Amino acid sequence: MTHDVLAAVGHALALAGSMTWEILWALILGFALSAVVQAVVRRSTIVSLLGDDHPRTLAVAAGLGAASSSCSYAAVALARSLFRKGANFTAAMAFEIGSTNLVVELGIILALLMGWQFTLAEFVGGPLMIVAVALLFRLFVRSRLVDAARRQADRGLAGSMEGHAAMDMSVAGDGSFLRRLLSQDGLTAVSHVFVMEWAAILRDLIVGLLIAGAIGAWVPESFWQHFFFANHPVLSTLWGPAVGPLVAIASFVCSIGNVPLAAVLWNGGISFGGVVAFIFADLLILPILNIYRKYYGTKMMLVLLGTFYTAMVFAGYVVEFLFGTAGLIPSERHAIVMESGISWNYTTWLNIGFLGLAALLVVRFVVTGGLPMLRAMGGSPDTEHEHHHHHCD
């Protein structure tokens, strides 16, 4: 009996380890690119661009979000910070959605584990979700509810990753993008953002990989095939986007950590649109719903739950229809969950190269006084970490 348990645990850990090795270089690349953008985009600039809910503003909000953090907790905290500083509520939510669902690292991981079609679906579905949320807000969210949410937000109750969201680590001063980036302050800023982003998502990433490994090892595919009606194409198409977010809410996994689990579910029979809706639902997991309650009050939390869920399901259905019509839905379900061990292939060489880059950034982070920032990540939402603002001559 003990031997069987150990074998089962070993199988789950092997699956988790395999997925980790497969995506490691892509994660480092994604966070490095994100750090470069965040090092030169100033927080004050973002607030000034998000003053209303016009379509152009929402497009800008989504774009700025895509250039921002991929940690769901930090994105939610940052959205409240922008809202408190004067950003329009709808624009702040568009920024939040972009921050978790339109980031480059998510797209890279999806392409690696599941195929480029899922990356494309994510970047088509994200804007669809933002449009749906904006329309639902126009229909159902009255100004008095937003005013009540602002009063609640101004109380400054702590959620999660508050200190991280309050830190503006961009490079101050004038000069071109390249000049600021390649300055000593620019390189320091990139290293600080890079390490802080990793610290923000590491817990969710590890939990997501372990859950995906356990489900992949212990839950037979026949269970998922029955649950997702895999043998009934029409029913599966209707059921997938509706139930995908509910599975995500129950799994507690957010950020990039839910992509490995999405790979397991895809192999198990969830529909293409169901995968998209599942990945979007990192913004509705139970701990984040509780943070919405603290940030904006119970009424607005329920509104966000209802509107976000409806928008995710809508985006899932539209993506399913569009990609099905265009013949872009993969016919085979072979998402990478388990490779046959580590071998000297391109993944290994990329991992070695990008681990070297990560080591250089971590060393610079440490020698330029970054360690106190890690201790301040939980911090207060009302603390402006100006001393982390880098000045470029």
Coordinates of N, CA, C and O in Angstrom, one line a residue, residues 96-197:
E96 N -6.9 45.4 -15.6 CA -6.7 44.2 -14.8 C -6.8 43.0 -15.7 O -6.0 42.0 -15.6
I97 N -7.8 43.0 -16.6 CA -8.0 41.8 -17.5 C -6.8 41.7 -18.4 O -6.3 40.6 -18.6
G98 N -6.3 42.8 -19.0 CA -5.2 42.7 -19.8 C -3.9 42.3 -19.1 O -3.1 41.5 -19.6
S99 N -3.8 42.7 -17.8 CA -2.6 42.3 -17.0 C -2.5 40.8 -16.8 O -1.4 40.3 -16.6
T100 N -3.6 40.1 -16.8 CA -3.5 38.7 -16.5 C -3.7 37.8 -17.7 O -3.3 36.6 -17.7
N101 N -4.4 38.3 -18.7 CA -4.8 37.4 -19.8 C -4.2 37.8 -21.2 O -4.5 37.1 -22.1
L102 N -3.5 39.0 -21.3 CA -3.0 39.4 -22.5 C -1.5 39.5 -22.5 O -0.9 40.1 -23.4
V103 N -0.8 39.0 -21.4 CA 0.6 39.2 -21.2 C 1.4 38.2 -22.1 O 0.9 37.1 -22.4
V104 N 2.6 38.6 -22.5 CA 3.4 37.8 -23.5 C 3.7 36.4 -22.9 O 3.7 35.4 -23.6
E105 N 4.1 36.4 -21.6 CA 4.5 35.1 -21.0 C 3.4 34.1 -21.1 O 3.7 32.9 -21.3
L106 N 2.1 34.5 -20.9 CA 1.0 33.6 -21.0 C 0.9 33.0 -22.4 O 0.7 31.8 -22.6
G107 N 1.1 33.9 -23.4 CA 1.0 33.4 -24.8 C 2.1 32.4 -25.1 O 1.8 31.4 -25.8
I108 N 3.3 32.7 -24.6 CA 4.4 31.7 -24.9 C 4.1 30.4 -24.3 O 4.3 29.3 -24.9
I109 N 3.7 30.4 -23.0 CA 3.4 29.1 -22.3 C 2.3 28.3 -23.0 O 2.4 27.1 -23.2
L110 N 1.3 29.0 -23.4 CA 0.2 28.4 -24.1 C 0.6 27.7 -25.4 O 0.3 26.6 -25.7
A111 N 1.5 28.4 -26.1 CA 2.0 27.9 -27.4 C 2.8 26.7 -27.2 O 2.7 25.7 -27.9
L112 N 3.7 26.7 -26.1 CA 4.6 25.6 -25.8 C 3.8 24.3 -25.4 O 4.1 23.2 -25.8
L113 N 2.9 24.5 -24.4 CA 2.2 23.4 -23.9 C 1.0 22.9 -24.7 O 0.7 21.7 -24.7
M114 N 0.3 23.8 -25.4 CA -0.9 23.4 -26.0 C -1.0 23.7 -27.5 O -1.8 23.1 -28.2
G115 N -0.2 24.6 -28.0 CA -0.3 24.9 -29.4 C -0.6 26.4 -29.7 O -1.2 27.1 -28.9
W116 N -0.1 26.9 -30.8 CA -0.3 28.3 -31.2 C -1.7 28.7 -31.3 O -2.1 29.9 -31.0
Q117 N -2.6 27.8 -31.6 CA -4.0 28.1 -31.7 C -4.6 28.7 -30.4 O -5.4 29.6 -30.4
F118 N -4.1 28.1 -29.3 CA -4.6 28.6 -28.0 C -4.0 30.0 -27.6 O -4.7 30.8 -27.0
T119 N -2.8 30.2 -28.1 CA -2.3 31.6 -27.9 C -3.1 32.6 -28.7 O -3.5 33.7 -28.1
L120 N -3.4 32.3 -29.9 CA -4.2 33.2 -30.7 C -5.6 33.3 -30.1 O -6.1 34.5 -30.1
A121 N -6.2 32.2 -29.6 CA -7.5 32.3 -29.0 C -7.5 33.2 -27.8 O -8.5 33.9 -27.5
E122 N -6.4 33.1 -27.0 CA -6.3 34.0 -25.8 C -6.3 35.5 -26.2 O -7.0 36.3 -25.6
F123 N -5.6 35.8 -27.2 CA -5.4 37.2 -27.6 C -6.6 37.7 -28.4 O -6.8 38.9 -28.6
V124 N -7.4 36.8 -28.9 CA -8.7 37.2 -29.5 C -9.8 37.3 -28.4 O -10.6 38.2 -28.4
G125 N -9.8 36.3 -27.5 CA -10.8 36.2 -26.5 C -10.7 37.3 -25.5 O -11.7 37.8 -24.9
G126 N -9.5 37.8 -25.1 CA -9.2 38.8 -24.1 C -10.0 40.1 -24.5 O -10.7 40.6 -23.6
P127 N -9.7 40.7 -25.7 CA -10.5 41.9 -26.0 C -12.0 41.7 -26.1 O -12.8 42.6 -25.7
L128 N -12.4 40.5 -26.5 CA -13.9 40.2 -26.5 C -14.4 40.3 -25.1 O -15.5 40.8 -24.8
M129 N -13.7 39.7 -24.1 CA -14.1 39.8 -22.7 C -14.2 41.2 -22.2 O -15.1 41.6 -21.5
I130 N -13.2 42.0 -22.6 CA -13.2 43.4 -22.2 C -14.4 44.2 -22.8 O -15.1 44.9 -22.1
V131 N -14.7 43.9 -24.0 CA -15.9 44.6 -24.7 C -17.1 44.1 -23.9 O -18.0 45.0 -23.6
A132 N -17.3 42.8 -23.6 CA -18.5 42.4 -23.0 C -18.6 43.0 -21.6 O -19.7 43.4 -21.2
V133 N -17.5 43.0 -20.8 CA -17.5 43.6 -19.5 C -18.0 45.1 -19.6 O -18.8 45.6 -18.8
A134 N -17.4 45.8 -20.5 CA -17.7 47.3 -20.7 C -19.2 47.4 -21.0 O -19.9 48.3 -20.4
L135 N -19.8 46.6 -21.9 CA -21.2 46.7 -22.2 C -22.1 46.3 -21.0 O -23.1 47.0 -20.8
L136 N -21.7 45.3 -20.3 CA -22.5 44.9 -19.1 C -22.4 46.0 -18.0 O -23.4 46.3 -17.4
F137 N -21.3 46.6 -17.9 CA -21.2 47.7 -16.9 C -22.1 48.9 -17.3 O -22.7 49.5 -16.5
R138 N -22.1 49.2 -18.6 CA -23.0 50.3 -19.1 C -24.4 50.0 -18.8 O -25.2 50.8 -18.5
L139 N -24.8 48.7 -18.9 CA -26.2 48.3 -18.7 C -26.6 48.2 -17.2 O -27.7 48.6 -16.9
F140 N -25.7 47.7 -16.4 CA -26.1 47.3 -15.1 C -25.4 48.0 -13.9 O -25.9 48.0 -12.8
V141 N -24.3 48.7 -14.2 CA -23.6 49.4 -13.1 C -23.9 50.9 -13.1 O -23.5 51.6 -14.0
R142 N -24.6 51.3 -12.0 CA -25.0 52.7 -11.9 C -23.9 53.5 -11.2 O -23.1 52.9 -10.4
S143 N -23.9 54.8 -11.4 CA -22.8 55.6 -10.9 C -22.8 55.6 -9.3 O -21.7 55.7 -8.8
R144 N -23.9 55.4 -8.7 CA -23.9 55.3 -7.2 C -23.2 54.1 -6.7 O -22.6 54.1 -5.7
L145 N -23.3 53.0 -7.5 CA -22.5 51.8 -7.1 C -21.0 52.0 -7.3 O -20.2 51.6 -6.4
V146 N -20.6 52.7 -8.3 CA -19.2 53.0 -8.5 C -18.7 54.0 -7.4 O -17.6 53.8 -6.9
D147 N -19.6 55.0 -7.1 CA -19.2 55.9 -6.0 C -19.0 55.1 -4.7 O -18.1 55.4 -3.9
A148 N -19.9 54.2 -4.4 CA -19.8 53.4 -3.2 C -18.5 52.5 -3.2 O -17.8 52.4 -2.2
A149 N -18.2 52.0 -4.4 CA -17.0 51.2 -4.6 C -15.8 52.1 -4.3 O -14.8 51.7 -3.7
R150 N -15.8 53.4 -4.8 CA -14.7 54.3 -4.6 C -14.5 54.6 -3.1 O -13.3 54.6 -2.6
R151 N -15.6 54.8 -2.4 CA -15.5 55.1 -1.0 C -14.9 53.9 -0.3 O -14.0 54.1 0.6
Q152 N -15.3 52.7 -0.6 CA -14.7 51.5 0.0 C -13.2 51.4 -0.4 O -12.4 51.0 0.5
A153 N -12.9 51.6 -1.7 CA -11.5 51.5 -2.1 C -10.6 52.5 -1.3 O -9.5 52.2 -1.0
D154 N -11.2 53.7 -1.1 CA -10.4 54.7 -0.4 C -10.1 54.4 1.1 O -9.3 55.0 1.7
R155 N -10.8 53.4 1.6 CA -10.5 52.9 3.0 C -9.2 52.2 3.0 O -8.6 52.1 4.1
G156 N -8.7 51.8 1.9 CA -7.4 51.2 1.8 C -7.2 49.9 2.5 O -6.1 49.6 3.0
L157 N -8.2 49.0 2.6 CA -8.1 47.7 3.2 C -7.1 46.9 2.4 O -7.1 46.9 1.2
A158 N -6.3 46.1 3.1 CA -5.3 45.3 2.5 C -5.8 44.1 1.8 O -6.7 43.4 2.4
G159 N -5.4 43.8 0.7 CA -5.7 42.5 0.0 C -4.5 41.6 0.0 O -4.1 41.1 1.0
S160 N -3.9 41.5 -1.2 CA -2.7 40.7 -1.4 C -1.8 41.4 -2.4 O -2.2 42.0 -3.3
M161 N -0.5 41.3 -2.2 CA 0.6 41.9 -3.0 C 0.4 43.4 -3.1 O 0.7 44.0 -4.1
E162 N 0.0 44.0 -2.0 CA -0.2 45.4 -2.0 C 1.1 46.2 -2.2 O 1.1 47.2 -2.9
G163 N 2.1 45.8 -1.4 CA 3.4 46.5 -1.6 C 3.9 46.4 -3.0 O 4.5 47.4 -3.5
H164 N 3.8 45.2 -3.6 CA 4.2 45.0 -5.0 C 3.5 46.0 -5.9 O 4.1 46.6 -6.8
A165 N 2.2 46.1 -5.7 CA 1.4 46.9 -6.6 C 1.7 48.4 -6.4 O 1.6 49.2 -7.4
A166 N 2.1 48.8 -5.2 CA 2.4 50.2 -4.9 C 3.8 50.6 -5.4 O 4.1 51.8 -5.5
M167 N 4.7 49.7 -5.7 CA 6.0 50.0 -6.2 C 6.0 50.4 -7.7 O 5.6 49.7 -8.5
D168 N 6.6 51.6 -7.9 CA 6.8 52.1 -9.3 C 8.3 52.0 -9.5 O 9.1 52.8 -9.1
M169 N 8.7 50.9 -10.3 CA 10.1 50.7 -10.5 C 10.6 51.2 -11.8 O 11.7 50.8 -12.3
S170 N 9.9 52.1 -12.5 CA 10.3 52.6 -13.8 C 11.4 53.6 -13.6 O 11.7 54.1 -12.5
V171 N 12.1 53.8 -14.7 CA 13.2 54.8 -14.7 C 12.7 56.2 -15.0 O 12.0 56.4 -15.9
A172 N 13.1 57.1 -14.1 CA 12.7 58.5 -14.2 C 13.6 59.2 -15.2 O 14.7 58.7 -15.6
G173 N 13.3 60.4 -15.6 CA 14.1 61.2 -16.5 C 13.7 61.1 -17.9 O 12.8 60.3 -18.3
D174 N 14.3 62.0 -18.7 CA 14.0 62.0 -20.1 C 14.9 61.1 -20.9 O 15.8 60.5 -20.4
G175 N 14.7 61.1 -22.2 CA 15.6 60.3 -23.1 C 14.8 59.2 -23.8 O 13.6 59.0 -23.4
S176 N 15.4 58.7 -24.8 CA 14.7 57.6 -25.6 C 14.5 56.4 -24.8 O 15.1 56.2 -23.7
F177 N 13.6 55.5 -25.3 CA 13.3 54.2 -24.6 C 14.6 53.5 -24.5 O 15.0 53.0 -23.4
L178 N 15.4 53.4 -25.5 CA 16.7 52.6 -25.5 C 17.7 53.2 -24.6 O 18.4 52.5 -23.8
R179 N 17.8 54.6 -24.6 CA 18.8 55.2 -23.7 C 18.4 55.0 -22.2 O 19.3 54.7 -21.4
R180 N 17.2 55.1 -21.9 CA 16.8 54.8 -20.5 C 17.0 53.4 -20.1 O 17.4 53.0 -19.0
L181 N 16.7 52.5 -21.1 CA 16.7 51.1 -20.8 C 18.2 50.6 -20.6 O 18.5 49.8 -19.7
L182 N 19.1 51.1 -21.4 CA 20.5 50.7 -21.3 C 21.4 51.4 -20.3 O 22.5 51.1 -20.2
S183 N 20.8 52.4 -19.7 CA 21.5 53.1 -18.6 C 21.7 52.1 -17.4 O 21.0 51.1 -17.3
Q184 N 22.6 52.5 -16.5 CA 22.8 51.7 -15.3 C 21.4 51.6 -14.5 O 21.1 50.5 -14.0
D185 N 20.7 52.7 -14.4 CA 19.4 52.7 -13.7 C 18.4 51.8 -14.4 O 17.6 51.1 -13.8
G186 N 18.5 51.8 -15.7 CA 17.6 51.0 -16.5 C 17.8 49.5 -16.3 O 16.8 48.8 -16.1
L187 N 19.1 49.1 -16.3 CA 19.4 47.7 -16.1 C 19.0 47.3 -14.7 O 18.5 46.2 -14.4
T188 N 19.2 48.2 -13.7 CA 18.8 47.9 -12.3 C 17.3 47.8 -12.2 O 16.8 46.8 -11.6
A189 N 16.6 48.7 -12.9 CA 15.1 48.6 -12.8 C 14.6 47.3 -13.4 O 13.7 46.7 -12.9
V190 N 15.2 46.9 -14.6 CA 14.8 45.6 -15.2 C 15.0 44.5 -14.2 O 14.1 43.6 -14.1
S191 N 16.1 44.4 -13.6 CA 16.4 43.3 -12.6 C 15.4 43.3 -11.5 O 15.0 42.3 -11.0
H192 N 15.1 44.5 -11.0 CA 14.2 44.6 -9.8 C 12.8 44.1 -10.2 O 12.1 43.4 -9.5
V193 N 12.3 44.6 -11.4 CA 10.9 44.2 -11.8 C 10.9 42.7 -12.1 O 10.0 42.0 -11.7
F194 N 12.0 42.2 -12.7 CA 12.1 40.7 -13.1 C 12.0 39.9 -11.8 O 11.1 39.0 -11.8
V195 N 12.8 40.2 -10.8 CA 12.8 39.3 -9.6 C 11.5 39.5 -8.9 O 10.9 38.5 -8.4
M196 N 10.9 40.7 -8.8 CA 9.7 40.9 -8.1 C 8.5 40.2 -8.7 O 7.6 39.7 -8.1
E197 N 8.5 40.2 -10.1 CA 7.4 39.5 -10.8 C 7.5 38.0 -10.5 O 6.5 37.3 -10.3

